Coordinates of C-alpha atoms and ligand atoms in Angstrom, one line a residue:
M1 CA -0.1 -0.2 0.1
S2 CA 1.2 3.4 -0.8
N3 CA 1.7 5.7 2.1
H4 CA 2.2 9.3 0.2
D5 CA -0.6 10.5 2.7
L6 CA 1.3 9.4 6.0
A7 CA 3.6 11.4 8.0
V8 CA 6.2 9.6 10.5
I9 CA 6.7 11.6 13.7
V10 CA 9.4 10.1 16.1
L11 CA 9.3 11.8 19.6
A12 CA 13.0 11.9 20.6
A13 CA 13.3 15.1 22.7
G14 CA 13.3 13.8 26.3
K15 CA 16.4 13.3 28.3
G16 CA 15.6 10.1 29.9
T17 CA 16.0 10.8 33.8
R18 CA 15.5 7.3 34.8
L19 CA 18.6 6.3 32.6
K20 CA 20.7 8.5 35.1
S21 CA 23.1 9.7 32.1
N22 CA 24.7 12.5 30.6
L23 CA 23.7 11.1 27.1
A24 CA 20.3 11.6 25.9
K25 CA 18.0 8.5 26.1
V26 CA 17.6 7.9 22.4
L27 CA 21.2 8.2 21.8
H28 CA 21.8 5.1 24.0
K29 CA 22.7 1.8 22.2
A30 CA 21.0 -1.4 22.0
G31 CA 21.6 -4.1 19.5
G32 CA 24.6 -2.2 18.0
R33 CA 22.6 1.0 17.1
T34 CA 21.3 4.0 18.7
L35 CA 17.5 3.4 19.8
V36 CA 16.4 6.4 17.6
E37 CA 18.4 4.8 14.4
H38 CA 16.5 1.6 14.8
I39 CA 13.2 3.3 14.9
V40 CA 13.9 5.4 11.8
R41 CA 15.3 2.5 9.9
A42 CA 12.0 0.4 10.9
C43 CA 9.9 3.2 9.4
Q44 CA 11.9 3.7 6.0
P45 CA 10.3 0.8 4.0
L46 CA 6.9 2.3 4.6
K47 CA 7.9 5.2 2.2
A48 CA 5.9 7.8 4.2
R49 CA 5.8 11.4 2.7
D50 CA 7.7 12.9 5.7
T51 CA 9.7 11.6 8.6
V52 CA 10.0 14.3 11.3
V53 CA 12.1 13.6 14.4
V54 CA 11.4 15.9 17.3
V55 CA 14.6 16.6 19.1
G56 CA 15.6 18.5 22.3
H57 CA 18.1 17.3 24.7
Q58 CA 21.5 16.9 22.7
G59 CA 19.3 17.7 19.7
E60 CA 22.3 18.3 17.3
Q61 CA 23.6 14.6 18.1
V62 CA 20.1 13.2 17.5
A63 CA 19.8 14.9 14.2
A64 CA 23.4 13.7 13.2
V65 CA 22.0 10.2 13.5
V66 CA 18.8 10.8 11.8
E67 CA 19.2 13.2 9.2
P68 CA 21.4 10.8 6.9
L69 CA 18.6 8.5 7.1
W70 CA 16.3 11.2 5.3
A71 CA 14.5 12.6 8.3
V72 CA 14.0 16.1 9.4
T73 CA 14.3 17.3 12.7
V74 CA 12.2 19.9 14.7
L75 CA 13.3 21.4 18.1
Q76 CA 11.0 20.9 21.1
H77 CA 12.2 23.4 23.6
P78 CA 11.2 23.2 26.6
Q79 CA 10.0 19.5 26.8
N80 CA 6.4 19.6 27.9
G81 CA 5.4 16.1 27.4
T82 CA 4.7 13.8 24.6
G83 CA 1.4 15.7 23.3
H84 CA 3.3 18.8 23.3
A85 CA 6.0 17.2 21.2
V86 CA 3.5 16.0 18.5
R87 CA 2.2 19.7 18.4
V88 CA 5.7 21.0 17.9
A89 CA 6.1 18.4 15.0
K90 CA 3.0 20.1 13.3
R91 CA 5.1 22.8 11.6
A92 CA 7.2 20.3 9.7
L93 CA 4.5 18.3 8.3
G94 CA 3.4 18.6 4.7
R95 CA -0.2 17.7 3.6
A96 CA -0.3 14.4 5.4
K97 CA -3.7 12.9 6.3
F98 CA -2.4 10.3 8.8
A99 CA 0.5 10.5 11.2
L100 CA 2.3 7.4 12.7
V101 CA 3.6 8.5 15.9
L102 CA 6.3 6.4 17.6
P103 CA 8.5 6.9 20.9
G104 CA 12.2 7.3 20.4
D105 CA 12.6 4.6 23.1
A106 CA 10.9 1.6 21.9
P107 CA 13.1 0.1 19.3
L108 CA 12.2 -3.4 18.8
V109 CA 9.1 -2.6 16.6
R110 CA 9.2 -4.2 13.3
T111 CA 8.2 -2.9 9.8
D112 CA 5.5 -5.5 9.5
T113 CA 3.8 -4.6 12.5
L114 CA 3.6 -1.1 11.5
K115 CA 2.1 -1.9 8.2
A116 CA -0.6 -3.9 10.2
L117 CA -1.3 -1.0 12.5
I118 CA -1.6 1.7 9.5
A119 CA -4.0 -1.0 7.5
M120 CA -6.3 -1.4 10.8
H121 CA -6.4 2.2 11.0
R122 CA -7.0 2.9 7.3
N123 CA -9.8 0.0 7.1
G124 CA -11.4 0.9 10.4
N125 CA -11.7 4.6 9.2
A126 CA -10.4 5.4 12.9
A127 CA -9.4 8.9 14.5
A128 CA -6.7 6.9 16.4
T129 CA -5.3 3.3 16.4
I130 CA -3.2 2.2 19.2
L131 CA -0.4 -0.7 19.0
S132 CA -0.9 -2.4 22.4
A133 CA 0.3 -5.5 23.9
V134 CA -0.8 -7.8 26.6
V135 CA 2.1 -8.3 29.1
A136 CA 2.5 -10.4 32.2
D137 CA 4.0 -7.3 34.2
P138 CA 2.2 -3.9 32.9
S139 CA 4.0 -1.7 35.6
G140 CA 5.7 1.4 34.1
Y141 CA 3.3 1.5 31.1
G142 CA 0.0 3.4 30.5
R143 CA -2.9 1.0 30.4
V144 CA -5.5 0.7 27.6
V145 CA -8.9 1.0 29.0
C146 CA -11.4 -0.4 26.6
K147 CA -15.3 0.1 26.3
S148 CA -16.0 -2.7 24.1
E149 CA -14.1 -5.6 22.7
T150 CA -12.6 -3.4 19.9
A151 CA -13.2 0.3 21.0
V152 CA -10.8 2.3 23.3
S153 CA -12.1 4.7 25.8
A154 CA -8.7 6.1 27.3
I155 CA -5.0 5.4 28.1
V156 CA -4.6 6.0 31.8
E157 CA -0.7 6.5 32.8
E158 CA 0.9 4.6 35.5
S159 CA 0.7 7.4 38.1
Q160 CA -3.1 8.0 37.6
L161 CA -4.4 4.4 37.6
T162 CA -7.2 3.4 39.9
D163 CA -6.8 0.2 41.7
E164 CA -9.1 -1.5 39.4
Q165 CA -7.3 -0.2 36.3
R166 CA -4.0 -1.4 37.8
E167 CA -4.9 -4.9 37.1
I168 CA -5.2 -4.4 33.3
N169 CA -2.3 -6.1 31.5
E170 CA -3.0 -4.4 28.1
I171 CA -0.5 -1.7 27.7
N172 CA 0.1 1.4 25.6
S173 CA 3.2 0.9 23.2
A174 CA 3.0 4.8 22.6
I175 CA 3.0 3.8 18.8
Y176 CA -0.2 5.1 17.3
C177 CA -1.8 5.8 13.9
F178 CA -3.8 9.1 14.1
T179 CA -6.0 10.8 11.6
L180 CA -4.6 14.1 11.8
E181 CA -8.0 16.3 11.2
N182 CA -9.2 14.5 14.3
L183 CA -5.8 14.8 16.3
W184 CA -5.2 18.5 16.3
P185 CA -8.6 19.5 17.9
A186 CA -8.3 16.7 20.3
L187 CA -4.6 17.8 21.4
A188 CA -5.8 21.4 21.7
E189 CA -8.1 20.2 24.4
V190 CA -5.6 18.3 26.5
K191 CA -4.6 20.0 29.7
P192 CA -1.5 19.4 31.8
N193 CA -3.4 17.6 34.6
N194 CA -0.8 15.5 36.0
K195 CA 2.1 15.9 38.5
H196 CA 4.8 16.6 35.9
R197 CA 2.6 19.4 34.3
E198 CA 3.2 18.0 31.0
L199 CA 0.9 17.6 28.0
Y200 CA 0.4 14.0 27.6
L201 CA -0.5 12.4 24.0
T202 CA -2.3 9.7 25.6
D203 CA -4.9 12.2 27.1
A204 CA -5.8 13.0 23.5
I205 CA -7.3 9.3 23.4
A206 CA -9.9 9.9 25.9
V207 CA -10.8 13.3 24.3
M208 CA -11.3 11.5 20.7
S209 CA -13.3 8.6 22.3
G210 CA -15.4 11.2 24.4
K211 CA -16.4 12.8 21.2
G212 CA -17.7 9.5 19.8
E213 CA -14.6 9.1 17.4
T214 CA -13.3 5.6 16.6
V215 CA -10.3 4.8 18.6
L216 CA -9.1 1.2 18.1
A217 CA -6.2 -1.0 19.3
Q218 CA -4.1 -3.4 17.7
V219 CA -2.4 -6.2 19.9
A220 CA 1.0 -6.8 19.1
G221 CA 1.7 -10.3 18.1
D222 CA 4.9 -10.4 19.9
S223 CA 4.8 -8.2 23.1
R224 CA 8.5 -8.0 23.1
E225 CA 8.5 -5.6 20.1
V226 CA 6.9 -2.7 22.1
L227 CA 9.3 -2.7 25.2
G228 CA 10.6 0.9 25.9
C229 CA 13.7 1.6 27.3
N230 CA 13.4 3.8 30.4
T231 CA 16.2 2.1 32.4
R232 CA 19.5 0.5 32.2
A233 CA 17.7 -2.8 32.9
D234 CA 15.1 -2.2 29.9
L235 CA 18.4 -1.3 27.7
A236 CA 19.9 -4.6 28.6
E237 CA 16.8 -6.7 27.9
V238 CA 16.1 -4.8 24.5
D239 CA 19.8 -5.5 23.8
R240 CA 19.4 -9.2 24.5
I241 CA 16.5 -9.5 22.2
F242 CA 18.1 -7.8 19.3
R243 CA 21.3 -10.0 19.5
E244 CA 19.2 -13.1 19.8
W245 CA 17.2 -11.9 16.6
K246 CA 20.5 -11.2 14.7
R247 CA 22.0 -14.7 15.8
N248 CA 18.8 -16.5 14.5
E249 CA 19.0 -14.6 11.3
L250 CA 22.7 -15.9 10.6
M251 CA 21.8 -19.4 11.8
D252 CA 18.9 -19.5 9.5
A253 CA 21.6 -18.5 6.7
G254 CA 23.5 -21.5 7.4
V255 CA 26.0 -20.2 10.0
T256 CA 27.0 -22.5 13.1
I257 CA 27.0 -20.5 16.4
Q258 CA 28.1 -22.3 19.4
L259 CA 26.6 -21.3 22.8
P260 CA 24.9 -18.6 20.9
E261 CA 23.7 -16.6 23.9
T262 CA 27.6 -15.8 24.4
V263 CA 27.9 -14.3 20.9
L264 CA 27.5 -10.5 20.0
I265 CA 26.8 -9.7 16.4
D266 CA 25.9 -6.1 15.2
P267 CA 23.0 -5.7 12.7
D268 CA 25.0 -5.1 9.4
V269 CA 27.3 -8.2 9.9
T270 CA 26.9 -10.9 7.3
A271 CA 28.5 -14.5 7.3
G272 CA 28.5 -17.2 4.7
E273 CA 27.3 -20.7 4.8
D274 CA 29.2 -23.3 7.1
T275 CA 30.9 -20.5 8.9
V276 CA 31.5 -21.7 12.5
I277 CA 31.4 -19.1 15.3
E278 CA 32.5 -19.9 18.7
A279 CA 31.3 -19.1 22.0
G280 CA 32.4 -15.6 23.3
V281 CA 32.9 -14.1 19.8
Q282 CA 32.0 -10.5 18.8
L283 CA 31.3 -9.6 15.3
L284 CA 30.9 -5.8 15.1
G285 CA 30.2 -2.8 12.6
K286 CA 30.2 -3.7 9.2
T287 CA 32.2 -7.1 9.3
R288 CA 31.5 -9.5 6.4
L289 CA 32.8 -13.1 6.7
G290 CA 32.8 -15.5 3.8
A291 CA 31.8 -19.1 3.8
R292 CA 33.3 -21.9 5.6
C293 CA 35.3 -19.7 8.0
S294 CA 36.0 -20.4 11.6
V295 CA 36.3 -17.7 14.3
R296 CA 37.3 -19.3 17.5
T297 CA 36.7 -18.2 20.9
G298 CA 37.2 -14.9 22.4
S299 CA 38.0 -13.1 19.0
V300 CA 36.4 -9.8 18.3
I301 CA 36.3 -8.5 14.8
V302 CA 35.4 -5.0 13.8
D303 CA 34.5 -3.5 10.4
S304 CA 36.5 -6.1 8.8
V305 CA 36.0 -8.1 5.5
I306 CA 37.0 -11.8 5.7
G307 CA 37.1 -14.1 2.5
D308 CA 36.3 -17.8 2.3
D309 CA 37.9 -20.6 4.2
V310 CA 39.8 -18.1 6.8
K311 CA 40.6 -19.5 10.4
V312 CA 40.8 -17.0 12.9
E313 CA 42.2 -18.6 15.8
A314 CA 41.2 -17.9 19.6
H315 CA 41.5 -14.4 21.3
S316 CA 42.4 -12.5 18.0
L317 CA 41.5 -9.0 17.5
M318 CA 40.7 -7.3 14.1
A319 CA 39.5 -3.8 13.1
E320 CA 39.2 -2.2 9.6
S321 CA 41.3 -5.1 8.0
R322 CA 40.9 -7.3 5.1
V323 CA 41.8 -11.2 5.2
E324 CA 41.5 -13.0 1.9
D325 CA 40.8 -16.6 1.2
G326 CA 42.4 -19.4 3.1
A327 CA 44.3 -17.1 5.3
S328 CA 44.8 -17.8 8.9
I329 CA 45.1 -15.6 12.0
G330 CA 46.0 -15.8 15.5
P331 CA 45.7 -17.3 18.2
F332 CA 46.2 -14.0 20.0
A333 CA 46.8 -11.8 16.9
R334 CA 46.0 -8.1 16.8
L335 CA 45.2 -6.8 13.2
R336 CA 44.8 -3.0 13.4
V337 CA 43.5 -0.4 10.8
G338 CA 44.6 -0.9 7.2
T339 CA 45.9 -4.5 7.5
Q340 CA 45.7 -6.6 4.4
V341 CA 46.3 -10.4 4.5
K342 CA 46.5 -12.0 1.1
P343 CA 45.3 -15.4 0.1
G344 CA 46.8 -18.3 2.2
A345 CA 49.0 -16.0 4.4
R346 CA 49.5 -16.8 7.8
V347 CA 49.8 -14.2 10.7
G348 CA 50.4 -16.0 13.9
N349 CA 50.4 -15.7 17.7
F350 CA 51.4 -12.4 19.4
V351 CA 51.8 -10.5 16.1
E352 CA 50.6 -7.0 15.8
T353 CA 50.1 -5.4 12.5
K354 CA 48.8 -1.8 11.5
K355 CA 48.8 -0.6 7.8
A356 CA 50.5 -3.9 6.8
I357 CA 50.3 -5.7 3.7
V358 CA 51.1 -9.5 4.1
G359 CA 51.5 -11.2 0.8
E360 CA 50.2 -14.2 -0.7
G361 CA 51.3 -17.3 1.1
A362 CA 53.5 -15.2 3.3
K363 CA 54.2 -16.2 6.9
V364 CA 54.6 -14.1 10.2
P365 CA 54.0 -16.9 12.7
H366 CA 55.2 -15.3 16.0
L367 CA 55.9 -12.5 18.1
T368 CA 56.2 -9.5 15.5
Y369 CA 55.1 -6.0 14.9
L370 CA 54.5 -4.9 11.3
G371 CA 53.7 -1.3 11.0
D372 CA 53.5 0.6 7.7
A373 CA 55.1 -2.4 6.2
K374 CA 54.6 -4.5 2.7
V375 CA 55.6 -8.0 2.9
G376 CA 55.9 -9.9 -0.4
A377 CA 54.4 -13.2 -1.5
K378 CA 55.9 -16.3 0.2
T379 CA 58.2 -14.2 2.5
N380 CA 59.0 -15.6 6.2
I381 CA 59.3 -13.4 8.8
G382 CA 61.1 -14.8 11.8
A383 CA 60.0 -14.6 15.4
G384 CA 60.5 -11.3 17.1
T385 CA 60.9 -9.2 14.1
I386 CA 59.9 -5.6 14.6
T387 CA 59.6 -2.7 11.9
C388 CA 60.6 0.4 13.7
N389 CA 58.3 2.5 11.8
Y390 CA 58.2 5.6 14.0
D391 CA 61.1 8.1 14.6
G392 CA 59.2 10.1 17.3
F393 CA 57.8 12.4 14.8
Q394 CA 56.8 10.5 11.6
K395 CA 55.7 7.0 10.4
H396 CA 58.0 5.5 7.9
P397 CA 57.4 2.7 5.4
T398 CA 59.2 -0.8 5.3
H399 CA 59.2 -2.6 2.1
I400 CA 60.1 -6.4 2.2
G401 CA 60.1 -8.2 -1.2
K402 CA 58.9 -11.5 -2.2
G403 CA 60.5 -14.7 -1.3
V404 CA 62.6 -13.0 1.5
F405 CA 63.6 -14.6 4.8
I406 CA 63.9 -12.4 7.9
G407 CA 65.9 -14.2 10.5
S408 CA 64.3 -14.2 14.1
D409 CA 64.7 -11.2 16.3
S410 CA 65.5 -8.8 13.6
V411 CA 65.0 -5.0 13.7
L412 CA 64.2 -3.3 10.6
V413 CA 64.6 0.7 10.8
A414 CA 62.3 2.4 8.4
P415 CA 62.4 3.7 5.8
V416 CA 64.2 0.6 4.7
R417 CA 63.8 -1.7 1.7
I418 CA 64.7 -5.5 1.7
G419 CA 65.0 -6.8 -2.0
D420 CA 63.3 -9.9 -3.5
H421 CA 64.6 -13.3 -2.3
A422 CA 67.2 -11.7 0.3
Y423 CA 68.2 -12.9 3.6
V424 CA 68.3 -10.9 6.8
A425 CA 70.6 -12.8 9.4
A426 CA 68.8 -13.4 12.9
G427 CA 69.3 -10.7 15.4
S428 CA 70.1 -8.1 12.9
T429 CA 69.4 -4.1 13.2
I430 CA 69.1 -3.2 9.7
T431 CA 69.4 0.6 8.9
E432 CA 70.2 0.2 4.9
N433 CA 68.4 -1.3 2.1
V434 CA 69.4 -4.9 1.5
P435 CA 69.4 -5.6 -2.4
D436 CA 67.6 -8.5 -4.1
D437 CA 69.2 -11.9 -3.5
S438 CA 71.7 -10.7 -1.0
L439 CA 72.3 -11.2 2.8
G440 CA 72.0 -8.3 5.1
I441 CA 73.9 -8.8 8.5
G442 CA 74.0 -6.0 11.1
R443 CA 75.1 -7.3 14.4
G444 CA 78.0 -7.6 16.7
R445 CA 80.5 -10.4 16.0
Q446 CA 80.5 -13.2 18.5
I447 CA 83.8 -14.0 20.2
N448 CA 84.2 -17.5 22.2
K449 CA 86.9 -17.2 24.9
P450 CA 88.0 -20.9 25.6
G451 CA 88.3 -22.0 29.2
W452 CA 86.9 -18.5 30.7
A453 CA 84.0 -20.3 32.6
T454 CA 86.1 -22.7 34.5
K455 CA 88.4 -19.7 35.5
K456 CA 85.3 -17.7 36.6
R457 CA 83.9 -20.3 38.6
R458 CA 87.1 -21.2 40.5
E459 CA 87.7 -17.4 41.2
L460 CA 83.8 -17.0 42.6
A461 CA 84.4 -20.4 44.7
S462 CA 87.4 -19.2 46.6
T463 CA 85.6 -15.8 47.6
L464 CA 82.7 -17.6 48.7
Q465 CA 84.6 -20.2 51.0
P466 CA 82.4 -20.9 54.1
Q467 CA 83.8 -19.3 57.5
K468 CA 85.0 -21.5 60.4
S469 CA 82.1 -21.7 62.8
S470 CA 83.4 -19.9 66.3
R471 CA 80.0 -20.5 68.0
H472 CA 81.6 -22.5 71.3
T473 CA 84.7 -20.3 71.8
I474 CA 83.6 -16.7 71.7
K475 CA 80.8 -15.4 73.9
K476 CA 77.8 -14.2 71.9
E477 CA 77.7 -10.5 71.9
P478 CA 74.0 -9.1 72.3
R479 CA 72.7 -8.1 69.0
P480 CA 72.7 -4.1 68.7
R481 CA 69.2 -3.0 69.0
R482 CA 68.0 -0.7 66.2
S483 CA 65.6 2.1 66.8
K484 CA 62.3 1.3 65.5
R485 CA 62.6 4.3 63.3
K486 CA 65.9 3.3 61.6
H487 CA 64.5 -0.3 61.1
R488 CA 61.5 1.2 59.2
R489 CA 63.8 3.0 56.9
Ligands
UD1_501 C1 5.0 6.5 27.3 C2 3.4 6.6 27.2 C3 3.0 5.4 27.9 C4 3.4 4.2 27.3 C5 5.1 4.1 27.2 C6 5.6 3.2 26.4 C7 2.9 9.1 27.5 C8 2.6 10.3 28.3 N1 3.2 7.8 28.0 O1 5.6 6.7 28.7 O2 1.6 5.5 27.9 O3 3.0 3.0 27.8 O4 5.4 5.3 26.6 O5 6.9 3.1 26.2 O6 3.1 9.2 26.3 N2 9.5 12.8 24.5 C9 9.5 14.0 23.8 N3 9.2 15.2 24.4 C10 8.5 15.0 25.6 C11 8.4 14.0 26.4 C12 8.8 12.8 25.7 O7 10.0 14.0 22.6 O8 8.4 16.6 26.1 C13 9.8 11.5 24.0 C14 11.0 10.7 24.6 O9 12.2 11.2 24.3 C15 10.6 9.3 24.4 C16 9.1 9.3 24.2 O10 8.8 10.7 23.8 O11 11.4 8.9 23.4 C17 8.3 8.7 25.5 O12 8.5 9.4 26.5 P1 8.9 8.8 27.8 O13 9.1 9.8 28.9 O14 9.8 7.5 27.7 O15 7.3 8.1 28.3 P2 7.1 6.8 29.0 O16 7.0 7.3 30.6 O17 7.9 5.8 28.7
MG502 MG1 9.5 5.5 27.8

């Protein structure tokens, strides 16, 4: 159905006092995104004519999140309640007939649920249609008071409930579809009759119902979709649900996830068939994994692209890196920004890389730092090799050709080039280029001194001869008493 007559209004101006935070509530994250971003994204497929986000607290930061998603913002200042926020939005609305109003703090709602709500509203010719939910514990939410099976008479906020109404377990999600020609006059009649002296949007429902207008409620099929985030505990619960949905999506696409509840995956992450993700892994940002990969326990991968058949061994960290088909990483490797590992290459344990290209089939098996470095195909980097890329002011590059053998514990002081098929002797400090097919040695010569150790041992033994005991002949002197102060020193 086309929604060219619909405006979306997201209420995102509140501070979120119950979170006890300096950050505006809608900028808190759950499931890898800010709350408000989830909501705007859920509305995007509706193709409404306008999406207006009402901002207030940290409005500029909220605008920076929603404007790239084609939403416009209007400033609500001061924040005089949800009814006031909708009134403020009016000036940014075009010629919409209907408005879908959503709070900025209920991020789990799905597009299909919103479509069903709009369809019910249109088909019922209603003034307002409320998305409600039936829950075991309704505390904290406004309750939907019905006058018949289908018709709503009011929404009553938690603070204003009678004992009888407290028993109602159908709650208001704060997601509604309104017919605007009914909403504006109703809102004009709402008074700030509550302890916060705010204009509640919920009070417009009783006004409409009182005029005999049709107010409907659609009960959400999955009550989890309407969870609002007012407290840190709410945020944690919503995050848990998002993560579960995302893991299920990947498992449905053919990915094995061990102990799924321990694995954290951000919404934009993708993974190919038969990839295995072990317990305690985090796949974050825009990470993409190919098919048949394994990511072993404790690894954290952020904004990285990984090909097919890649092995990421336990406890490896990776950010903004690219690992191509058949490569293996870790355990305990750290690939920092700008690392590229070409097909079949190996970056092993306790290796750190930054802006480094490791060529096809090359090996960096252990205890190495490669920064601003290029390593050619089939080169072997010995344990303990360090590229000295920083002179305290600037970063410098190291170029290592193909088929090179760098002996263990070598220090390559950049800028420096090691030619193709060259050798660097173990323990070298290389400060000058090594030409192709050459050996570079940069270390002190070894000297062996025959018999030196025997002589040294003899000398030491004579100075450490045990003294003869004089215990029985000499009267024991009383030990000098040290003053406490001296002792402490
Ligand atoms: C609201 C509903 C309640 C419903 C619950 C569902 C009202 C009065 N109550 O309560 O019936 O069960 O949501 O989660 O609407 N906001 C503004 N400007 C304001 C005040 C709030 O933009 O002046 C925004 C907030 O940033 C928030 C949303 O409106 O995103 C809802 O406000 P909140 O304070 O969370 O309302 P609840 O107490 O949760
Ligand atoms: Mg709320």
